CSV table of C-alpha atoms in Angstrom, one decimal:
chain,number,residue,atom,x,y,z
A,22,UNK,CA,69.1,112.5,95.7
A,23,UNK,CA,71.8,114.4,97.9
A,24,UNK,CA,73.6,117.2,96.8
A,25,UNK,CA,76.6,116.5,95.1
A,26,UNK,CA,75.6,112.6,94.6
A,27,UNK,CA,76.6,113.5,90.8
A,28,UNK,CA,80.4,114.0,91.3
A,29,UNK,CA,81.0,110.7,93.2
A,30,UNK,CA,84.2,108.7,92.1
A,31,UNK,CA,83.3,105.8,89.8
A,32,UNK,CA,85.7,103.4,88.2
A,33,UNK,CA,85.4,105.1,85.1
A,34,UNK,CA,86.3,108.2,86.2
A,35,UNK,CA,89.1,106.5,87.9
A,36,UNK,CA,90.4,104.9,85.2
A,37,UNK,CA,90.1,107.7,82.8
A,38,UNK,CA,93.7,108.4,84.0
A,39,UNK,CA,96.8,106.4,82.8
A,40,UNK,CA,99.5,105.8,84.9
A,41,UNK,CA,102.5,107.3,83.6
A,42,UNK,CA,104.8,105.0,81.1
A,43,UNK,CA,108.0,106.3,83.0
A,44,UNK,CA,106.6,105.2,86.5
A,45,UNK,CA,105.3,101.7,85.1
A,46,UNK,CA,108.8,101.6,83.3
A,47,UNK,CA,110.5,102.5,87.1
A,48,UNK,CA,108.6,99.8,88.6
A,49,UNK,CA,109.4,97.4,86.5
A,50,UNK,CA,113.2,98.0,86.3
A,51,UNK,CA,113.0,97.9,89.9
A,52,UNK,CA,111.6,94.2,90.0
A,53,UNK,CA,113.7,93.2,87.0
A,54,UNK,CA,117.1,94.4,89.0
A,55,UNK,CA,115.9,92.6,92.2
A,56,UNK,CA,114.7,89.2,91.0
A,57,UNK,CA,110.9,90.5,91.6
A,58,UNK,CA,109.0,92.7,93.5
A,59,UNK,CA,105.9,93.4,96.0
A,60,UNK,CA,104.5,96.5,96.6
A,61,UNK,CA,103.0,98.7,99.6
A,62,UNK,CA,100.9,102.0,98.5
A,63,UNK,CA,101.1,104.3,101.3
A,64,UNK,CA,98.3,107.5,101.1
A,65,UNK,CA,100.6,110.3,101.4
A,66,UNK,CA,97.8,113.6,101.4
A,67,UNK,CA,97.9,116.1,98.8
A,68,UNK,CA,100.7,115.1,97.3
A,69,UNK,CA,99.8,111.9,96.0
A,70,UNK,CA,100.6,108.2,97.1
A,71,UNK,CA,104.3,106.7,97.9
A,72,UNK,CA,104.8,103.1,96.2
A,73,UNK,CA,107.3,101.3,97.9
A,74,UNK,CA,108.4,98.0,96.3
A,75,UNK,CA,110.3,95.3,98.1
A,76,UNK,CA,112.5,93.3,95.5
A,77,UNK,CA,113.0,89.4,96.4
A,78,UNK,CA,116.4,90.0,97.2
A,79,UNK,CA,115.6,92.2,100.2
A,80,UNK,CA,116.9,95.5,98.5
A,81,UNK,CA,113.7,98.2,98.5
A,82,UNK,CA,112.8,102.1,96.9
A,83,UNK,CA,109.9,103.7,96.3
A,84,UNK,CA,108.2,106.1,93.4
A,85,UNK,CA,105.5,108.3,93.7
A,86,UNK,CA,102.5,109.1,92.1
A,87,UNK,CA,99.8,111.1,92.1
A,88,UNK,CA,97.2,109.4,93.5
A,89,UNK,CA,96.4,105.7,95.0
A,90,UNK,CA,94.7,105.0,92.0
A,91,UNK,CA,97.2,105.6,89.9
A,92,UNK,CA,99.6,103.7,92.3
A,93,UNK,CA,97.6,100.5,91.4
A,94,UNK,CA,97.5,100.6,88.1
A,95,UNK,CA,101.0,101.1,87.2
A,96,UNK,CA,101.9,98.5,89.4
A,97,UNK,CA,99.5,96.6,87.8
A,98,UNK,CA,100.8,97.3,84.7
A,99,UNK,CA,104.2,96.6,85.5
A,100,UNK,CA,103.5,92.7,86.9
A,101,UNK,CA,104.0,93.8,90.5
A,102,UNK,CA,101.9,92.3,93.0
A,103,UNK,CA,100.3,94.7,95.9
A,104,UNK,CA,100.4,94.3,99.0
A,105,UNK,CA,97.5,95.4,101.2
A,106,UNK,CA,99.0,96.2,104.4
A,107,UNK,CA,102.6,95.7,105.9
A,108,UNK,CA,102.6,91.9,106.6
A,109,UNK,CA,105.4,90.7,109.0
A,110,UNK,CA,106.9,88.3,106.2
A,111,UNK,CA,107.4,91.5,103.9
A,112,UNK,CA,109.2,93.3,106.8
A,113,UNK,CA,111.6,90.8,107.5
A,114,UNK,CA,112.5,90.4,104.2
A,115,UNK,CA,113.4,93.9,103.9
A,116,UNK,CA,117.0,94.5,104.1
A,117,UNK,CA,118.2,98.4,104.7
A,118,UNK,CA,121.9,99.4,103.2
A,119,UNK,CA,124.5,100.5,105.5
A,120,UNK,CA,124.1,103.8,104.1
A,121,UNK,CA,120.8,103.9,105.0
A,122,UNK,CA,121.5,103.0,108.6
A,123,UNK,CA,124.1,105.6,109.1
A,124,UNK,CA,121.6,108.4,107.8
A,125,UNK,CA,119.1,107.3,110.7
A,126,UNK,CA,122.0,107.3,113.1
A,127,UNK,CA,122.7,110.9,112.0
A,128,UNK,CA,119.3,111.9,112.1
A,129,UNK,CA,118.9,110.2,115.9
A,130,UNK,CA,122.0,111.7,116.9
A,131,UNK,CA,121.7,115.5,115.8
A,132,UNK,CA,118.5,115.4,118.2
């Protein structure tokens, strides 16, 4: 056996730790408020994993969490369905706010 073969990730070990009731309760308010919901988990390094969740009505946000694990199952527990990938049918459906536009015009502008 290989060193350290002891210590590899199981799916006990991963689901040994809850997702936490006020990001579950986040994600669902979110898909409440936009007539439903997908989401994209996004890998983000040490500090965790970025969900961002694309309601029905084009409107997005995102919530964090600590780890892609973690992610899953709190969107799992809030009846959001995951995305595996950005899909070209998710993208278009997104629909940024003007406010949103004007900050990357600021942003591209101050360069």
């Amino acid at each position: 056996m290989a060193d350290g073969s002891d210590t590899t990730l199981t799916s006990e070990q991963a689901a040994a730790q809850p997702a936490p009731s006020g990001l579950v309760a986040g994600i669902r308010t979110f898909a409440a408020g936009h007539g439903g919901a997908k989401a994209v988990i996004e890998y983000v390094g040490k500090r965790g994993a970025r969900i961002v969740l694309v309601g029905e009505d084009g409107v997005w946000g995102d919530q964090f969490a600590d780890g892609t694990d973690v992610a899953r199952l709190a969107c799992e527990k809030a009846g959001v369905a995951i995305e595996n990938e950005w899909e070209r049918e998710l993208m278009d459906q997104m629909r940024p706010s003007n406010d949103l536009w004007r900050s990357m015009a600021r942003r591209t502008m101050a360069r």
